[in-house]
């Protein structure tokens, strides 16, 4: 087999590992092990280790992808929706994705701390900060809220699942109550 085919094979294996890891981390969170990821990818454990020397390196790669997707979501909402709607939709969608994805929830809890994750977090935070500033300028979000507040509120919304609602309607109502607190007070 020539080098070019080997490189293509290696790229394919890396993509398989990333897809399997994303699935395993979404389902199991950071507790997913490399043996399970290799099984899901249909490759040997050594293949996983060749591409990602540690589980943290693999988790970080997935976290970076997820954070970049969120930054892209924020930018897309910014162009498609009015400022307040875009901001609230971003927070709501982020919470819903994290609810269904244990690895994303772990990222928000600070599970990833390497430089690539920090760079992706900054990219996502910058996009979110733009949404927040525009919503505040529009008067739809309180002007005393800052990015740290948004991160804390997002974490609080993720904690809602610690007290399961009796239905999705009840859960949505709880989230709406929290998000309503971001709106300016009515005189």
PDB file of C-alpha atoms in Angstrom:
ATOM      1  CA  UNK A   1       0.000   0.000   0.000  1.00  0.00           C
ATOM      2  CA  UNK A   2       1.432   3.399  -0.899  1.00  0.00           C
ATOM      3  CA  UNK A   3       1.898   6.301   1.550  1.00  0.00           C
ATOM      4  CA  UNK A   4      -1.005   8.249   0.076  1.00  0.00           C
ATOM      5  CA  UNK A   5      -3.460   5.358   0.679  1.00  0.00           C
ATOM      6  CA  UNK A   6      -2.053   4.875   4.153  1.00  0.00           C
ATOM      7  CA  UNK A   7      -2.593   8.546   4.924  1.00  0.00           C
ATOM      8  CA  UNK A   8      -6.150   8.320   3.598  1.00  0.00           C
ATOM      9  CA  UNK A   9      -6.698   5.204   5.712  1.00  0.00           C
ATOM     10  CA  UNK A  10      -5.277   6.975   8.756  1.00  0.00           C
ATOM     11  CA  UNK A  11      -7.568   9.961   8.105  1.00  0.00           C
ATOM     12  CA  UNK A  12     -10.550   7.622   7.805  1.00  0.00           C
ATOM     13  CA  UNK A  13      -9.614   5.877  11.056  1.00  0.00           C
ATOM     14  CA  UNK A  14      -9.226   9.212  12.822  1.00  0.00           C
ATOM     15  CA  UNK A  15     -12.668  10.281  11.596  1.00  0.00           C
ATOM     16  CA  UNK A  16     -14.146   6.960  12.791  1.00  0.00           C
ATOM     17  CA  UNK A  17     -12.547   7.424  16.200  1.00  0.00           C
ATOM     18  CA  UNK A  18     -13.860  10.990  16.502  1.00  0.00           C
ATOM     19  CA  UNK A  19     -17.377   9.933  15.499  1.00  0.00           C
ATOM     20  CA  UNK A  20     -17.345   7.025  17.935  1.00  0.00           C
ATOM     21  CA  UNK A  21     -15.866   9.172  20.694  1.00  0.00           C
ATOM     22  CA  UNK A  22     -18.459  11.864  20.196  1.00  0.00           C
ATOM     23  CA  UNK A  23     -21.208   9.277  20.486  1.00  0.00           C
ATOM     24  CA  UNK A  24     -19.652   7.650  23.548  1.00  0.00           C
ATOM     25  CA  UNK A  25     -18.957  10.966  25.289  1.00  0.00           C
ATOM     26  CA  UNK A  26     -22.472  12.215  24.492  1.00  0.00           C
ATOM     27  CA  UNK A  27     -23.998   9.091  25.966  1.00  0.00           C
ATOM     28  CA  UNK A  28     -21.614   8.358  28.829  1.00  0.00           C
ATOM     29  CA  UNK A  29     -19.897  11.694  29.453  1.00  0.00           C
ATOM     30  CA  UNK A  30     -16.207  11.909  30.252  1.00  0.00           C
ATOM     31  CA  UNK A  31     -16.405   8.470  31.880  1.00  0.00           C
ATOM     32  CA  UNK A  32     -16.413   6.820  28.430  1.00  0.00           C
ATOM     33  CA  UNK A  33     -13.280   4.681  28.092  1.00  0.00           C
ATOM     34  CA  UNK A  34     -10.985   4.203  25.120  1.00  0.00           C
ATOM     35  CA  UNK A  35     -11.827   0.498  24.826  1.00  0.00           C
ATOM     36  CA  UNK A  36     -15.500   1.384  24.284  1.00  0.00           C
ATOM     37  CA  UNK A  37     -14.592   4.097  21.800  1.00  0.00           C
ATOM     38  CA  UNK A  38     -12.373   1.683  19.832  1.00  0.00           C
ATOM     39  CA  UNK A  39     -15.201  -0.873  19.813  1.00  0.00           C
ATOM     40  CA  UNK A  40     -17.690   1.689  18.519  1.00  0.00           C
ATOM     41  CA  UNK A  41     -15.218   2.872  15.858  1.00  0.00           C
ATOM     42  CA  UNK A  42     -14.461  -0.676  14.739  1.00  0.00           C
ATOM     43  CA  UNK A  43     -10.722  -0.161  15.236  1.00  0.00           C
ATOM     44  CA  UNK A  44      -8.075  -1.509  17.599  1.00  0.00           C
ATOM     45  CA  UNK A  45      -7.339   0.366  20.802  1.00  0.00           C
ATOM     46  CA  UNK A  46      -3.841   1.050  19.470  1.00  0.00           C
ATOM     47  CA  UNK A  47      -5.384   2.985  16.580  1.00  0.00           C
ATOM     48  CA  UNK A  48      -7.174   5.229  19.041  1.00  0.00           C
ATOM     49  CA  UNK A  49      -3.929   5.789  20.951  1.00  0.00           C
ATOM     50  CA  UNK A  50      -1.998   6.586  17.752  1.00  0.00           C
ATOM     51  CA  UNK A  51      -4.349   9.465  17.000  1.00  0.00           C
ATOM     52  CA  UNK A  52      -5.057  10.514  20.588  1.00  0.00           C
ATOM     53  CA  UNK A  53      -2.401   9.531  23.143  1.00  0.00           C
ATOM     54  CA  UNK A  54      -4.754  10.075  26.091  1.00  0.00           C
ATOM     55  CA  UNK A  55      -8.458  10.053  26.756  1.00  0.00           C
ATOM     56  CA  UNK A  56      -8.168  13.733  27.685  1.00  0.00           C
ATOM     57  CA  UNK A  57      -6.685  14.514  24.257  1.00  0.00           C
ATOM     58  CA  UNK A  58      -9.624  12.775  22.609  1.00  0.00           C
ATOM     59  CA  UNK A  59     -12.152  14.453  24.897  1.00  0.00           C
ATOM     60  CA  UNK A  60     -10.527  17.815  24.185  1.00  0.00           C
ATOM     61  CA  UNK A  61     -10.819  17.257  20.423  1.00  0.00           C
ATOM     62  CA  UNK A  62     -14.542  16.539  20.816  1.00  0.00           C
ATOM     63  CA  UNK A  63     -14.981  19.524  23.152  1.00  0.00           C
ATOM     64  CA  UNK A  64     -13.279  21.832  20.658  1.00  0.00           C
ATOM     65  CA  UNK A  65     -15.618  20.631  17.896  1.00  0.00           C
ATOM     66  CA  UNK A  66     -18.690  21.145  20.097  1.00  0.00           C
ATOM     67  CA  UNK A  67     -17.623  24.635  21.182  1.00  0.00           C
ATOM     68  CA  UNK A  68     -16.936  25.619  17.570  1.00  0.00           C
ATOM     69  CA  UNK A  69     -20.411  24.364  16.633  1.00  0.00           C
ATOM     70  CA  UNK A  70     -21.891  26.542  19.375  1.00  0.00           C
ATOM     71  CA  UNK A  71     -19.940  29.569  18.153  1.00  0.00           C
ATOM     72  CA  UNK A  72     -21.292  28.917  14.665  1.00  0.00           C
ATOM     73  CA  UNK A  73     -24.832  28.592  16.081  1.00  0.00           C
ATOM     74  CA  UNK A  74     -24.457  31.978  17.795  1.00  0.00           C
ATOM     75  CA  UNK A  75     -23.225  33.575  14.568  1.00  0.00           C
ATOM     76  CA  UNK A  76     -26.072  32.002  12.566  1.00  0.00           C
ATOM     77  CA  UNK A  77     -28.712  33.158  15.051  1.00  0.00           C
ATOM     78  CA  UNK A  78     -27.159  36.630  14.952  1.00  0.00           C
ATOM     79  CA  UNK A  79     -27.916  36.872  11.229  1.00  0.00           C
ATOM     80  CA  UNK A  80     -31.319  35.153  11.315  1.00  0.00           C
ATOM     81  CA  UNK A  81     -33.147  36.501  14.353  1.00  0.00           C
ATOM     82  CA  UNK A  82     -33.802  39.788  16.159  1.00  0.00           C
ATOM     83  CA  UNK A  83     -31.218  40.366  18.928  1.00  0.00           C
ATOM     84  CA  UNK A  84     -33.269  39.300  21.970  1.00  0.00           C
ATOM     85  CA  UNK A  85     -34.707  36.278  20.197  1.00  0.00           C
ATOM     86  CA  UNK A  86     -31.240  35.238  18.988  1.00  0.00           C
ATOM     87  CA  UNK A  87     -29.722  35.503  22.461  1.00  0.00           C
ATOM     88  CA  UNK A  88     -32.513  33.586  24.222  1.00  0.00           C
ATOM     89  CA  UNK A  89     -32.605  30.966  21.451  1.00  0.00           C
ATOM     90  CA  UNK A  90     -28.868  30.425  21.818  1.00  0.00           C
ATOM     91  CA  UNK A  91     -29.095  29.914  25.574  1.00  0.00           C
ATOM     92  CA  UNK A  92     -32.134  27.628  25.206  1.00  0.00           C
ATOM     93  CA  UNK A  93     -30.567  25.525  22.448  1.00  0.00           C
ATOM     94  CA  UNK A  94     -27.283  25.269  24.327  1.00  0.00           C
ATOM     95  CA  UNK A  95     -29.058  24.049  27.444  1.00  0.00           C
ATOM     96  CA  UNK A  96     -31.136  21.565  25.460  1.00  0.00           C
ATOM     97  CA  UNK A  97     -28.059  20.210  23.659  1.00  0.00           C
ATOM     98  CA  UNK A  98     -26.143  19.902  26.928  1.00  0.00           C
ATOM     99  CA  UNK A  99     -29.117  18.137  28.506  1.00  0.00           C
ATOM    100  CA  UNK A 100     -28.932  15.467  25.811  1.00  0.00           C
ATOM    101  CA  UNK A 101     -25.145  15.423  25.629  1.00  0.00           C
ATOM    102  CA  UNK A 102     -23.218  14.620  28.783  1.00  0.00           C
ATOM    103  CA  UNK A 103     -19.889  15.635  27.264  1.00  0.00           C
ATOM    104  CA  UNK A 104     -21.148  19.125  26.440  1.00  0.00           C
ATOM    105  CA  UNK A 105     -22.429  19.481  29.993  1.00  0.00           C
ATOM    106  CA  UNK A 106     -18.983  18.435  31.229  1.00  0.00           C
ATOM    107  CA  UNK A 107     -17.345  21.068  29.000  1.00  0.00           C
ATOM    108  CA  UNK A 108     -19.537  23.709  30.622  1.00  0.00           C
ATOM    109  CA  UNK A 109     -18.534  22.327  34.003  1.00  0.00           C
ATOM    110  CA  UNK A 110     -14.877  22.920  33.122  1.00  0.00           C
ATOM    111  CA  UNK A 111     -13.801  19.393  32.188  1.00  0.00           C
ATOM    112  CA  UNK A 112     -11.593  20.640  29.368  1.00  0.00           C
ATOM    113  CA  UNK A 113      -8.702  22.875  30.250  1.00  0.00           C
ATOM    114  CA  UNK A 114      -6.071  22.560  27.518  1.00  0.00           C
ATOM    115  CA  UNK A 115      -5.185  25.470  25.246  1.00  0.00           C
ATOM    116  CA  UNK A 116      -7.229  24.248  22.261  1.00  0.00           C
ATOM    117  CA  UNK A 117     -10.344  23.987  24.436  1.00  0.00           C
ATOM    118  CA  UNK A 118      -9.651  27.393  25.947  1.00  0.00           C
ATOM    119  CA  UNK A 119      -9.312  28.895  22.471  1.00  0.00           C
ATOM    120  CA  UNK A 120     -12.607  27.321  21.368  1.00  0.00           C
ATOM    121  CA  UNK A 121     -14.274  28.483  24.592  1.00  0.00           C
ATOM    122  CA  UNK A 122     -13.073  32.006  23.849  1.00  0.00           C
ATOM    123  CA  UNK A 123     -14.438  31.818  20.300  1.00  0.00           C
ATOM    124  CA  UNK A 124     -17.825  30.666  21.609  1.00  0.00           C
ATOM    125  CA  UNK A 125     -17.809  33.290  24.377  1.00  0.00           C
ATOM    126  CA  UNK A 126     -17.010  36.046  21.884  1.00  0.00           C
ATOM    127  CA  UNK A 127     -19.943  35.017  19.688  1.00  0.00           C
ATOM    128  CA  UNK A 128     -22.202  34.812  22.746  1.00  0.00           C
ATOM    129  CA  UNK A 129     -20.972  38.189  24.003  1.00  0.00           C
ATOM    130  CA  UNK A 130     -21.942  39.706  20.648  1.00  0.00           C
ATOM    131  CA  UNK A 131     -25.454  38.272  20.979  1.00  0.00           C
ATOM    132  CA  UNK A 132     -25.700  39.573  24.542  1.00  0.00           C
ATOM    133  CA  UNK A 133     -24.495  43.076  23.663  1.00  0.00           C
ATOM    134  CA  UNK A 134     -26.920  43.341  20.756  1.00  0.00           C
ATOM    135  CA  UNK A 135     -29.839  42.094  22.866  1.00  0.00           C
ATOM    136  CA  UNK A 136     -28.949  44.609  25.577  1.00  0.00           C
ATOM    137  CA  UNK A 137     -28.652  47.437  23.037  1.00  0.00           C
ATOM    138  CA  UNK A 138     -32.048  46.382  21.685  1.00  0.00           C
ATOM    139  CA  UNK A 139     -33.519  46.590  25.194  1.00  0.00           C
ATOM    140  CA  UNK A 140     -34.671  42.962  25.294  1.00  0.00           C
ATOM    141  CA  UNK A 141     -32.081  41.777  27.826  1.00  0.00           C
ATOM    142  CA  UNK A 142     -31.190  43.544  31.076  1.00  0.00           C
ATOM    143  CA  UNK A 143     -28.115  45.719  30.794  1.00  0.00           C
ATOM    144  CA  UNK A 144     -26.750  44.625  34.172  1.00  0.00           C
ATOM    145  CA  UNK A 145     -26.134  41.063  32.920  1.00  0.00           C
ATOM    146  CA  UNK A 146     -22.617  40.130  31.843  1.00  0.00           C
ATOM    147  CA  UNK A 147     -21.052  37.052  30.281  1.00  0.00           C
ATOM    148  CA  UNK A 148     -20.181  35.554  33.670  1.00  0.00           C
ATOM    149  CA  UNK A 149     -23.862  35.832  34.631  1.00  0.00           C
ATOM    150  CA  UNK A 150     -24.867  34.069  31.422  1.00  0.00           C
ATOM    151  CA  UNK A 151     -22.438  31.220  32.117  1.00  0.00           C
ATOM    152  CA  UNK A 152     -23.752  30.907  35.696  1.00  0.00           C
ATOM    153  CA  UNK A 153     -27.360  30.965  34.496  1.00  0.00           C
ATOM    154  CA  UNK A 154     -26.584  28.332  31.868  1.00  0.00           C
ATOM    155  CA  UNK A 155     -25.036  26.126  34.560  1.00  0.00           C
ATOM    156  CA  UNK A 156     -28.124  26.680  36.728  1.00  0.00           C
ATOM    157  CA  UNK A 157     -30.365  25.672  33.842  1.00  0.00           C
ATOM    158  CA  UNK A 158     -28.341  22.482  33.433  1.00  0.00           C
ATOM    159  CA  UNK A 159     -28.847  21.797  37.134  1.00  0.00           C
ATOM    160  CA  UNK A 160     -32.622  21.830  36.597  1.00  0.00           C
ATOM    161  CA  UNK A 161     -32.303  18.181  35.581  1.00  0.00           C
ATOM    162  CA  UNK A 162     -31.140  17.314  39.100  1.00  0.00           C
ATOM    163  CA  UNK A 163     -34.798  17.824  40.047  1.00  0.00           C
ATOM    164  CA  UNK A 164     -36.635  16.033  37.249  1.00  0.00           C
ATOM    165  CA  UNK A 165     -39.787  17.677  35.996  1.00  0.00           C
ATOM    166  CA  UNK A 166     -42.891  15.576  35.575  1.00  0.00           C
ATOM    167  CA  UNK A 167     -43.044  16.480  31.886  1.00  0.00           C
ATOM    168  CA  UNK A 168     -41.169  18.318  29.159  1.00  0.00           C
ATOM    169  CA  UNK A 169     -43.756  21.101  29.518  1.00  0.00           C
ATOM    170  CA  UNK A 170     -42.858  21.537  33.189  1.00  0.00           C
ATOM    171  CA  UNK A 171     -39.153  21.517  32.357  1.00  0.00           C
ATOM    172  CA  UNK A 172     -39.660  24.135  29.628  1.00  0.00           C
ATOM    173  CA  UNK A 173     -41.643  26.269  32.073  1.00  0.00           C
ATOM    174  CA  UNK A 174     -38.770  26.166  34.558  1.00  0.00           C
ATOM    175  CA  UNK A 175     -36.320  27.249  31.874  1.00  0.00           C
ATOM    176  CA  UNK A 176     -38.658  30.047  30.757  1.00  0.00           C
ATOM    177  CA  UNK A 177     -38.910  31.325  34.348  1.00  0.00           C
ATOM    178  CA  UNK A 178     -35.117  31.553  34.554  1.00  0.00           C
ATOM    179  CA  UNK A 179     -34.754  33.167  31.132  1.00  0.00           C
ATOM    180  CA  UNK A 180     -37.506  35.678  31.957  1.00  0.00           C
ATOM    181  CA  UNK A 181     -35.210  36.940  34.701  1.00  0.00           C
ATOM    182  CA  UNK A 182     -32.860  38.156  31.953  1.00  0.00           C
ATOM    183  CA  UNK A 183     -35.473  40.522  30.585  1.00  0.00           C
ATOM    184  CA  UNK A 184     -35.609  44.150  31.766  1.00  0.00           C
ATOM    185  CA  UNK A 185     -37.968  44.894  34.635  1.00  0.00           C
ATOM    186  CA  UNK A 186     -41.265  46.375  33.602  1.00  0.00           C
ATOM    187  CA  UNK A 187     -42.120  49.717  35.115  1.00  0.00           C
TER     188      UNK A 187
END
